[in-house]
XYZ file of C-alpha atoms in Angstrom:
572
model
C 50.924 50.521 -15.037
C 48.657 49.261 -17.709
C 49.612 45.784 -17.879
C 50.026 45.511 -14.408
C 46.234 46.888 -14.054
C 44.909 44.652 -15.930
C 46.353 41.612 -14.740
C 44.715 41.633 -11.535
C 42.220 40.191 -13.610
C 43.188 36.632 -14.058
C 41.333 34.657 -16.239
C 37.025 34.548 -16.001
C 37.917 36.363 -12.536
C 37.156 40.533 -12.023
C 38.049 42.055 -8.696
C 35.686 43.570 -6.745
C 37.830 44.526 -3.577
C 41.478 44.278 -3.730
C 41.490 40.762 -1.933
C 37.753 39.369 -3.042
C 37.349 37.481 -6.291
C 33.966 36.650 -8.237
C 33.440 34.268 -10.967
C 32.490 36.097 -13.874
C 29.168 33.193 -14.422
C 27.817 35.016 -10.801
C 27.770 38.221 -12.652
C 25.645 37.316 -16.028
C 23.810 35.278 -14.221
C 22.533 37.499 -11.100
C 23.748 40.812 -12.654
C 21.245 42.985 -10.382
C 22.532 41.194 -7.093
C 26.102 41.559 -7.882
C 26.559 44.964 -9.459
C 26.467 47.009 -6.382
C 29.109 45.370 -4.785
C 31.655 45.500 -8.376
C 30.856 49.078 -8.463
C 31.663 49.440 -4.446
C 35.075 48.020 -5.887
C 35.513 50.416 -8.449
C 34.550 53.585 -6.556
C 37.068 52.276 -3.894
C 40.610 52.589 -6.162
C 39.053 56.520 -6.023
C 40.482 56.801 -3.076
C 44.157 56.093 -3.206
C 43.836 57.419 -6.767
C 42.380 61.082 -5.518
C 45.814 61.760 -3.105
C 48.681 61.907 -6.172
C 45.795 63.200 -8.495
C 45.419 66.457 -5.821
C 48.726 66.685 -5.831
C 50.374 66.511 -9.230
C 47.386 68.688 -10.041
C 48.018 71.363 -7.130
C 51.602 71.340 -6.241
C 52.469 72.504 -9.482
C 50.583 75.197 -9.650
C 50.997 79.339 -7.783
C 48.816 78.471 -4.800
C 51.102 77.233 -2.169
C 54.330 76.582 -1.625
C 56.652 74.352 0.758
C 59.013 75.386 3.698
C 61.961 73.688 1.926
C 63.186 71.088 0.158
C 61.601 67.542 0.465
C 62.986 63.453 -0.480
C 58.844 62.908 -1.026
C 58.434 62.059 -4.811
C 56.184 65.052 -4.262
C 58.180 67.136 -4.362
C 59.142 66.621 -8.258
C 56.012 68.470 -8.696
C 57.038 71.435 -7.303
C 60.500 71.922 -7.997
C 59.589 70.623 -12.069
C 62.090 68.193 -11.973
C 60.417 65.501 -13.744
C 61.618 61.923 -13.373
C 59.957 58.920 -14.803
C 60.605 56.753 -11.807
C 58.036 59.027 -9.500
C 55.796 56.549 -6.941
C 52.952 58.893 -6.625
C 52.720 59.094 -10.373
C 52.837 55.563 -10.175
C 49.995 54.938 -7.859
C 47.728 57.612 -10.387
C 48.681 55.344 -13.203
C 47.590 52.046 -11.207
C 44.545 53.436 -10.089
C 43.721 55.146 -13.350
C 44.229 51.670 -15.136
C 42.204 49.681 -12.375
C 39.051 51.867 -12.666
C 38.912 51.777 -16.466
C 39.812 48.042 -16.465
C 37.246 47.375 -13.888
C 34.474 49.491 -15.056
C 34.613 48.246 -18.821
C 34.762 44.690 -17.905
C 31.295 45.351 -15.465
C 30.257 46.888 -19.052
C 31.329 43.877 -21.051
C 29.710 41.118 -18.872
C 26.888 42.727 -18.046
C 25.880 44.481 -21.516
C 23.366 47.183 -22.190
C 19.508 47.058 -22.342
C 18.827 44.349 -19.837
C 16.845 47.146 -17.529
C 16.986 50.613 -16.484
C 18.350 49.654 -13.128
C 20.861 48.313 -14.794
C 21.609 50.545 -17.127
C 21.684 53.277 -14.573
C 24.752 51.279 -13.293
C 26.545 50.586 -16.329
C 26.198 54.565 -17.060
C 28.248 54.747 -13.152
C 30.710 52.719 -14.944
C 30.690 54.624 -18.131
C 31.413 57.372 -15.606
C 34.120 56.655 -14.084
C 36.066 55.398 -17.383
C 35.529 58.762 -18.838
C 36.929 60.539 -16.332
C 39.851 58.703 -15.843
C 40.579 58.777 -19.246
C 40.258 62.670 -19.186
C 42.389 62.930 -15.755
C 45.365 60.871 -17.305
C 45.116 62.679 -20.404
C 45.631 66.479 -18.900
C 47.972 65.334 -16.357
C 50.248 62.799 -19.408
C 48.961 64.844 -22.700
C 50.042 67.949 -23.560
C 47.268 70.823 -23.087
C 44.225 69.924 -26.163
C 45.087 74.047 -28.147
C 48.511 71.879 -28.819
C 47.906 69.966 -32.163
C 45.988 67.700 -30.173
C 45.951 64.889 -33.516
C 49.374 64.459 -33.147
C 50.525 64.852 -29.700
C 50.023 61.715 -27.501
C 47.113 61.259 -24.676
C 47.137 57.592 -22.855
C 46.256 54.176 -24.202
C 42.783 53.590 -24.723
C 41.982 50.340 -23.278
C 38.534 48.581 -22.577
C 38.479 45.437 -20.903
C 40.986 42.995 -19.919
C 42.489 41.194 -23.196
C 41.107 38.351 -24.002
C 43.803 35.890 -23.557
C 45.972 36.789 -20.411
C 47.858 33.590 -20.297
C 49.501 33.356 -23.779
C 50.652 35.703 -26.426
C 48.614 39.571 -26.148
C 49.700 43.173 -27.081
C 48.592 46.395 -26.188
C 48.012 49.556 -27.888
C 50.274 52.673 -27.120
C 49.415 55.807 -26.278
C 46.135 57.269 -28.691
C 46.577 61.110 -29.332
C 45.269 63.788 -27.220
C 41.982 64.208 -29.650
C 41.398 60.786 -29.629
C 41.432 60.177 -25.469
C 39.492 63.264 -25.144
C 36.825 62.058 -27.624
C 36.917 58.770 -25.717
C 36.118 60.549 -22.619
C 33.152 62.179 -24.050
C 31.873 59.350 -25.412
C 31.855 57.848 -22.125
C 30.224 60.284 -20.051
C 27.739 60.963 -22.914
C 26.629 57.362 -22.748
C 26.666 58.129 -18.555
C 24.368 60.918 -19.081
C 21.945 59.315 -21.076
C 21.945 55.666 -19.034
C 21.813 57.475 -15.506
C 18.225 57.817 -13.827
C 19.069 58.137 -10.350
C 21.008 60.835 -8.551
C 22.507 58.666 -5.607
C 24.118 62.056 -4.117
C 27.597 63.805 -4.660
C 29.333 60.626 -3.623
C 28.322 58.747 -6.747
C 28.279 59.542 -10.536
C 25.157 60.859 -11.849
C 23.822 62.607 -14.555
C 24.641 65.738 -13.496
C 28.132 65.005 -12.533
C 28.525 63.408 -16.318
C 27.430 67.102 -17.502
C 29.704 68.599 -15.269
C 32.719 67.103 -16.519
C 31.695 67.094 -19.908
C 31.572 71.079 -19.560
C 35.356 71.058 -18.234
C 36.792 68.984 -21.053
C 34.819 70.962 -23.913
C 36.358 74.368 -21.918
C 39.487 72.780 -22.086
C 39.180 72.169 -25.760
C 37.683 75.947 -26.366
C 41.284 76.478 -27.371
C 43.741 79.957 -25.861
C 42.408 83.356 -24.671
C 44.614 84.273 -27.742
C 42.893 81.559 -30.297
C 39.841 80.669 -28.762
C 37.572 77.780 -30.189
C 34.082 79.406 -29.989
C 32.565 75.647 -31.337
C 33.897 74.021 -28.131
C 33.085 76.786 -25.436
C 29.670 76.612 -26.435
C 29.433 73.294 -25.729
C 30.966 73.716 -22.405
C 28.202 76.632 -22.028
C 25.384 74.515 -22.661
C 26.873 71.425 -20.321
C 27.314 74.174 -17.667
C 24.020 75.460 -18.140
C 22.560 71.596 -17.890
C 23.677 71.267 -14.418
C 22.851 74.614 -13.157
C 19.207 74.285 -14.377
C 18.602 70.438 -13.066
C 17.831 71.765 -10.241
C 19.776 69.640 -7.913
C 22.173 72.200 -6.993
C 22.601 75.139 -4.849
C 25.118 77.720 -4.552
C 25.595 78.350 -0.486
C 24.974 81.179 0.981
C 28.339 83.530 1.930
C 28.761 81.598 5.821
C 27.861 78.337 4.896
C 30.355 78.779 2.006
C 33.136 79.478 4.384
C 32.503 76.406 6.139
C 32.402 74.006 2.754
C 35.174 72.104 4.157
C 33.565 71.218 7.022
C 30.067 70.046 5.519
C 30.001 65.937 4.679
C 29.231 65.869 1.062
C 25.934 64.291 1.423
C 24.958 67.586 3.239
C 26.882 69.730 0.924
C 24.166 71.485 -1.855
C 26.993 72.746 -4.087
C 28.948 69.383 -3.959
C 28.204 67.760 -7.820
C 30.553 64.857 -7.231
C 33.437 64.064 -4.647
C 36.000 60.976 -4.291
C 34.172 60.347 -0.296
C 36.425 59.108 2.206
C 35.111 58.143 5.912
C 36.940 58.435 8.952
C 37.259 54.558 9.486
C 40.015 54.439 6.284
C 42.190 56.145 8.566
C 43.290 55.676 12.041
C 45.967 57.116 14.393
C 48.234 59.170 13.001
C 47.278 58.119 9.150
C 46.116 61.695 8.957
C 49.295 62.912 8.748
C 49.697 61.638 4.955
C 46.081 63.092 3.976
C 46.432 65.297 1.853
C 45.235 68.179 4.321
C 48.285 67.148 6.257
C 50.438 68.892 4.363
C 48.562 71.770 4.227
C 48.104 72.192 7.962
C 48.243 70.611 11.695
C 44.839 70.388 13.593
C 44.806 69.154 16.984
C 47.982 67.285 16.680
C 47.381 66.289 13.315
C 49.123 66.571 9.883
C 52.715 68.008 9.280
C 51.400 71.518 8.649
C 54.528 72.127 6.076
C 52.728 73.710 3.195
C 51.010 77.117 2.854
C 48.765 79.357 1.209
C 51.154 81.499 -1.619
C 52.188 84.963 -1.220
C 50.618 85.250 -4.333
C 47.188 83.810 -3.295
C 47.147 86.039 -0.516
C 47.767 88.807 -2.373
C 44.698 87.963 -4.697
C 42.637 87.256 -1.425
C 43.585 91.019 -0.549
C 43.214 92.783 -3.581
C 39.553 93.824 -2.929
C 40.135 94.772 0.911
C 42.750 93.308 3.195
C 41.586 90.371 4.905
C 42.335 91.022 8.482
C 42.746 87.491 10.165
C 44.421 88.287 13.143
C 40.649 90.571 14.299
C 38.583 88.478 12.728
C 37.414 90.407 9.516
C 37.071 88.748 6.326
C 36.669 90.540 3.069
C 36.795 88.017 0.763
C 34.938 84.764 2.026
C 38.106 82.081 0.537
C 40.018 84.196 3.202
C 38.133 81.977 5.484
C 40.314 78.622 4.255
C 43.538 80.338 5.147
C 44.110 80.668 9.011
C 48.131 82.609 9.651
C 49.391 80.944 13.171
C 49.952 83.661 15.179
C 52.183 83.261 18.044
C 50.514 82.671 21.663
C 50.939 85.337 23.419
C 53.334 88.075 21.402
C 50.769 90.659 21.478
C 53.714 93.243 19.690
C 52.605 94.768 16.217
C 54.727 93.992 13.317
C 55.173 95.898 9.805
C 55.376 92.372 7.264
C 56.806 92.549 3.608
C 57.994 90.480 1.258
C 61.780 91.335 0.188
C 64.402 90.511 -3.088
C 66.869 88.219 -2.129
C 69.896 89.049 -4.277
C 73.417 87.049 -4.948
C 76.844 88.635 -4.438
C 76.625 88.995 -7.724
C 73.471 91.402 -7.437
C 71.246 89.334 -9.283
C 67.849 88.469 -7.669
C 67.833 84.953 -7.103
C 64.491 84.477 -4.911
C 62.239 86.124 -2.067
C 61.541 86.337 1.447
C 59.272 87.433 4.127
C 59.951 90.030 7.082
C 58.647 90.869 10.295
C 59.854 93.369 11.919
C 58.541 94.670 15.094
C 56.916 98.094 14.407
C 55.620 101.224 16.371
C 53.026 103.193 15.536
C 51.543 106.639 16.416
C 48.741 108.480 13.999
C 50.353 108.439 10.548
C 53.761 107.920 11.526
C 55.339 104.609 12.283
C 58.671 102.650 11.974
C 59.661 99.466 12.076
C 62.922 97.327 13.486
C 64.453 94.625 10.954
C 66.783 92.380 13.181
C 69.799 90.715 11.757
C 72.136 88.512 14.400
C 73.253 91.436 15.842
C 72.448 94.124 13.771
C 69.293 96.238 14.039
C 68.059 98.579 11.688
C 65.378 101.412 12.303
C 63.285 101.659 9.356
C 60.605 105.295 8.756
C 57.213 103.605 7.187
C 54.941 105.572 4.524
C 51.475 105.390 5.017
C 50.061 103.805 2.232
C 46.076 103.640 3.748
C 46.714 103.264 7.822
C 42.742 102.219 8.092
C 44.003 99.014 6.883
C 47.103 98.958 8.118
C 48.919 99.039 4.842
C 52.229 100.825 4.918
C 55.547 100.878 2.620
C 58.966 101.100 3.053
C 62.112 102.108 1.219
C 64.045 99.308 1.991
C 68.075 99.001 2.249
C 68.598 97.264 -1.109
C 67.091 100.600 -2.494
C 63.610 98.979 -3.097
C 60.352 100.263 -1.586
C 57.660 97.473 -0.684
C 54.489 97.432 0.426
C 53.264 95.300 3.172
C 50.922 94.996 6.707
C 50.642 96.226 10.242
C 50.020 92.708 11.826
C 50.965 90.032 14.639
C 54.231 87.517 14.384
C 53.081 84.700 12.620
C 55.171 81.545 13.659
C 57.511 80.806 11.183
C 58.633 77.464 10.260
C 62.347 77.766 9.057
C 62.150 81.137 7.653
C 58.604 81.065 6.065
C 55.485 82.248 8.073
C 52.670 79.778 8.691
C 49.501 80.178 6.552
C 47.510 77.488 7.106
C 45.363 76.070 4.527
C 42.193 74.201 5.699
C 39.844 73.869 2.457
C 41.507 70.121 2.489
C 40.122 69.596 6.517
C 37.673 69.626 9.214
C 35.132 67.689 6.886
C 33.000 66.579 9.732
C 34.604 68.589 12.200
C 37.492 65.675 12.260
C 40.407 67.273 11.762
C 42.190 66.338 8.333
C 39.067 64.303 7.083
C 38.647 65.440 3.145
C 36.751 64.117 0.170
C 38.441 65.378 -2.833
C 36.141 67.782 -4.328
C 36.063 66.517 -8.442
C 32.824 69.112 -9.042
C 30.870 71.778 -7.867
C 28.671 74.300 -9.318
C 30.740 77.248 -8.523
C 32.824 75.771 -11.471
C 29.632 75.506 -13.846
C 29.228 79.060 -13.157
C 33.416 79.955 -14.074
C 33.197 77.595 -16.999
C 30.315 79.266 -18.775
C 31.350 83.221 -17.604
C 34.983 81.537 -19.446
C 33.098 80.182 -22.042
C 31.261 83.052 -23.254
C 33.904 85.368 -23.226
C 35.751 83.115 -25.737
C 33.014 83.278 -27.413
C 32.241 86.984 -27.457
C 29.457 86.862 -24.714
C 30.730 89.804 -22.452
C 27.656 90.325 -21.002
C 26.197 86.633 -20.106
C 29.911 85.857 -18.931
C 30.370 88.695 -16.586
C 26.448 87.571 -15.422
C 28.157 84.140 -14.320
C 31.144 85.326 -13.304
C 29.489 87.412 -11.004
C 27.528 85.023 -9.452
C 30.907 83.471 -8.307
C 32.608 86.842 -6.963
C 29.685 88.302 -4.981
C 29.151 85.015 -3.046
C 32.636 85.689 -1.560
C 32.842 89.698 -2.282
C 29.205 90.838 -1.731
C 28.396 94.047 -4.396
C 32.102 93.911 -5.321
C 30.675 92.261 -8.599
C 32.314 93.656 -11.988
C 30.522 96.444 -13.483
C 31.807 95.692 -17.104
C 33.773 92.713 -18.625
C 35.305 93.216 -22.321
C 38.312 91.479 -24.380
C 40.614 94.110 -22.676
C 39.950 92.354 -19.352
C 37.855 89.265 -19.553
C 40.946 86.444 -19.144
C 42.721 88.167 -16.591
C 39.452 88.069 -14.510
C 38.181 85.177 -15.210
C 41.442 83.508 -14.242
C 41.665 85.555 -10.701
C 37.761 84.379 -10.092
C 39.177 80.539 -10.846
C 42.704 80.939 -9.578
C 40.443 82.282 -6.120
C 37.622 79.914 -6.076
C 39.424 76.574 -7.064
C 42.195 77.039 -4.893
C 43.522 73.164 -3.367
C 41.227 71.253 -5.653
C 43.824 70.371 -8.444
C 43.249 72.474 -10.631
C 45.276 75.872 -10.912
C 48.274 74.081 -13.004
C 45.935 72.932 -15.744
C 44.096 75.962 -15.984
C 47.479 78.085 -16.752
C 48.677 75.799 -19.628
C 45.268 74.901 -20.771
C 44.684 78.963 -21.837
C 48.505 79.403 -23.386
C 50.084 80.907 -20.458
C 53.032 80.832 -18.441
C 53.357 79.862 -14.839
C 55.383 82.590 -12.959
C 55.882 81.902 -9.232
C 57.578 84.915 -7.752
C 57.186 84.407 -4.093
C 58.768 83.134 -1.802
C 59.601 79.420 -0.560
C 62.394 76.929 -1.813
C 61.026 76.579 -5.787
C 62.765 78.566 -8.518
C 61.430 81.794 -7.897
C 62.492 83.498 -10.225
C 61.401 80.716 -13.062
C 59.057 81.202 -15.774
C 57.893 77.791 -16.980
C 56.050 78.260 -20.602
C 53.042 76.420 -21.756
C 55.346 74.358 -24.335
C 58.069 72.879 -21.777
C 58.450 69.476 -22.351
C 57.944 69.802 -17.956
C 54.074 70.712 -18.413
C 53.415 67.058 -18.622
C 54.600 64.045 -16.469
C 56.826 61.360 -17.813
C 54.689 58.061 -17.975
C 55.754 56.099 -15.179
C 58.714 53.849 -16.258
C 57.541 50.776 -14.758
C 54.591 51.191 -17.191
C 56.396 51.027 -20.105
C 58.804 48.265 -18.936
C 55.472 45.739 -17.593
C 54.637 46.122 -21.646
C 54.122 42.684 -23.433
C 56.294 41.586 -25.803
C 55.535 42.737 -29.341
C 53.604 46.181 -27.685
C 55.143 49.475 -26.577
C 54.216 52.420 -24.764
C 55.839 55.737 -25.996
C 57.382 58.304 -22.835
C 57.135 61.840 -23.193
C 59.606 63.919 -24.302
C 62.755 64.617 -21.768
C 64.241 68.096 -23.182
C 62.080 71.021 -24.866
């Protein structure tokens, strides 16, 4: 909450860890000696802010999904029941609010032009403001092609008000436009006052360009109504970073072990929220957010996995085989199926309608049923309780072990010769590990904010909005050939350009918190037929009031007298 933000600065004092006070006269006075340790301070909310900002950003999106229903306030994300009384959106507000309050009051004291050192530290701070400001907006604000002068963003404030102890007020929410332009004001002023790349784990000038290419894509308006003005911004941002220098695209195996590289040995990495392996201890790596995702040597609750949808995309170019081994496309290589220890049987697995008694489809589900197989004939066994039923199987192409069947409901699916994957209640295990292993210690993550991959999506998305076929299916490419090696597109045009671009994304940014924006950003509609405990059979539209989160209530009720703070709509 804003207020409540703010008011852990108390008086002359500014907080540089959460129980360590400085006088603000230690600051103007010795600014060089001090600043290192107030920005230590303000990198450190970063790290309780980066859990609820993964997940509000990934749970709602088509890349996982959940083995049932949950009491976590996490869970609101997935199911779209929005509440205003959520804790983990009340911990991304806090956080949010501490950064910017903390970094503009570093600005304030300190002020501009004393020397570069310094300067190259304010920019840090001018940073970090800007991005939060741009995080709360596209998680609280509705997506920028929506009349972004009149729909509402987040309160813009800078600095802790002057007089705490009596009689204050506080601005409400500033529109979308007017929170984005404050974000790119800020990381402007970052770009141009940063001289020193400390590495991934600290703003730079790079990482200022990086984000700055995001928000302008963001503004470049639908696939429908594009805003060429703004993509070509977010062209020349992207191009910026990818011609500094400081960045590398890895190789096809190194990039299938990203999560396991530290960031500071990570060339790709542009800028990440680092955590070390001292924050947690014992069993805290059960609440990571890889623990959700997976369990690794004990560790995490492994109750989340990779979508039937994302594995479909992951197939479309070749079935990726993990049971022998063989890859096809490299992001397979995040996704690791538990088979179960020692059931060496083959199994046919397909995804089924799940109907009502009234014969309305009301969701999904996943069978395996134990399968025989000779040449290019094969069945398969569906058991029931008690009842078994013998199924005939179609080849569909037997080298990969696709087959289909015409199922009992009068359907025929498609699915894979395979091995029983271990099901948790009625949903097979597909491990995610993009989130782990960072340092070979099991669910040990530093939320990835940048990396160039994306500099390479944003300008191939970009161009095409701006009618750059060619120099957008040149970056696109650079993207799908790491993974797909000469699977590259031989042509992109305005036939096909957004539904490719947005497979390359929807494959490449997978668990970094970003899918759900990137669907309502463009105009479209998230559909999430699959299965797992969500609405399946839900469409939720770009203009549902549910695209954004409510402002947290306690927010609006810590308000001062005489100041409000406006909550987002609650119907459609």
């Amino acid at each position: 909450m804003v207020a409540a933000a703010m008011l852990t600065f108390t008086g002359c004092d500014i907080e540089r860890l959460p129980s360590n006070y400085m006088e603000s006269g230690q600051i103007t006075d010795n600014p060089i000696e001090y600043i290192n340790e107030l920005l230590n301070g303000t990198y450190s909310y970063a790290k309780n802010w980066s859990d609820p900002m993964h997940r509000c950003g990934e749970y709602a999106g088509d890349n996982m999904m959940i083995r049932g229903s949950s009491t976590d306030a996490f869970y609101e994300f997935i199911s779209y029941s929005r509440t205003p009384n959520n804790g983990r959106l009340q911990t991304f507000w806090d956080n949010s609010y501490k950064i910017i309050a903390q970094s503009s009051n570093i600005i304030n004291m300190v002020g501009l032009g004393k020397s570069a050192e310094l300067d190259s530290k304010l920019g840090e701070c001018f940073f970090l403001r800007g991005m939060m400001y741009f995080y709360l907006c596209r998680a609280y604000g509705r997506p920028y092609y929506q009349s972004p002068e009149t729909n509402l963003g987040v309160p813009i404030v800078n600095g802790t008000p002057d007089n705490l102890a009596g009689a204050y007020e506080l601005p409400d929410r500033a529109t979308v436009k007017d929170t984005y332009e404050q974000a790119i004001a800020d990381l402007k002023q970052a770009a141009d006052l940063i001289s020193t790349n400390r590495g991934p784990d600290y703003a730079s000038k790079e990482a200022a360009w990086a984000l700055l290419s995001r928000i302008y894509l963001y503004m470049s308006g639908s696939w429908e109504n594009p805003n060429a003005e703004y993509a070509k911004l977010a062209i020349e941002y992207a191009d910026k970073v990818i011609s500094s220098g400081q960045y590398e695209m890895l190789g096809r195996e190194d990039f299938m072990k990203y999560n396991t590289f530290k960031p500071e040995n990570n060339k790709e990495s542009i800028f990440v929220i680092k955590r070390m392996p001292s924050e947690f201890s014992g069993y805290d790596h059960y609440y990571g957010i890889g623990g959700m995702y997976s369990n690794i040597g004990g560790m995490g609750w492994g109750e989340m996995y990779a979508s039937a949808k994302y594995i479909a995309l992951l197939d479309e170019t070749g079935r990726n085989d993990w049971y022998n081994n063989k890859i096809v496309d490299a992001r397979a290589a995040f996704i690791e199926p538990q088979y179960t220890a020692g059931n060496d049987k083959t199994y046919f697995r397909f995804i089924k309608n799940v109907y009502n008694a009234d014969g309305a489809q009301t969701n999904y589900n996943y069978v395996q049923a134990e399968a025989t197989i000779s040449g290019n004939t094969a069945s398969c066994k569906e058991t029931i309780g008690d009842k078994v039923t013998e199924f005939n199987l179609t080849p569909v192409d037997v080298a990969q072990g696709i087959w289909s069947i015409k199922y009992s409901d009068g359907n025929t699916y498609t699915g894979y010769m395979d091995h029983f994957i271990t099901l948790n209640r009625v949903y097979p295990e597909f491990y995610i590990v993009k989130c782990s292993r960072e340092g070979e210690d099991s669910q040990l993550h530093s939320p990835v904010i940048t990396r160039l991959a994306e500099m390479y999506l944003n300008k191939a998305e970009a161009a095409a909005k701006s009618g750059d076929y060619s120099t957008a299916q040149t970056a696109l490419n650079v993207v799908r050939e790491r993974s797909l090696p000469g699977k590259g597109y031989s042509d992109l045009n305005a036939a096909n350009a957004a539904e490719r671009i947005d497979k390359e994304r929807t494959l490449e940014l997978a668990y970094q918190a970003e899918r759900s924006y990137d669907v309502y950003r463009n105009g479209d509609k998230l559909t999430r037929h699959f299965p797992g405990p969500h609405n399946a059979m839900e469409e939720v539209n770009p203009t549902d009031y549910r695209v954004v989160y409510y402002i947290p209530q306690n927010a609006i009720n810590s308000y001062p007298g005489g100041s409000q703070l406006t909550q987002n709509p609650t119907s459609n």
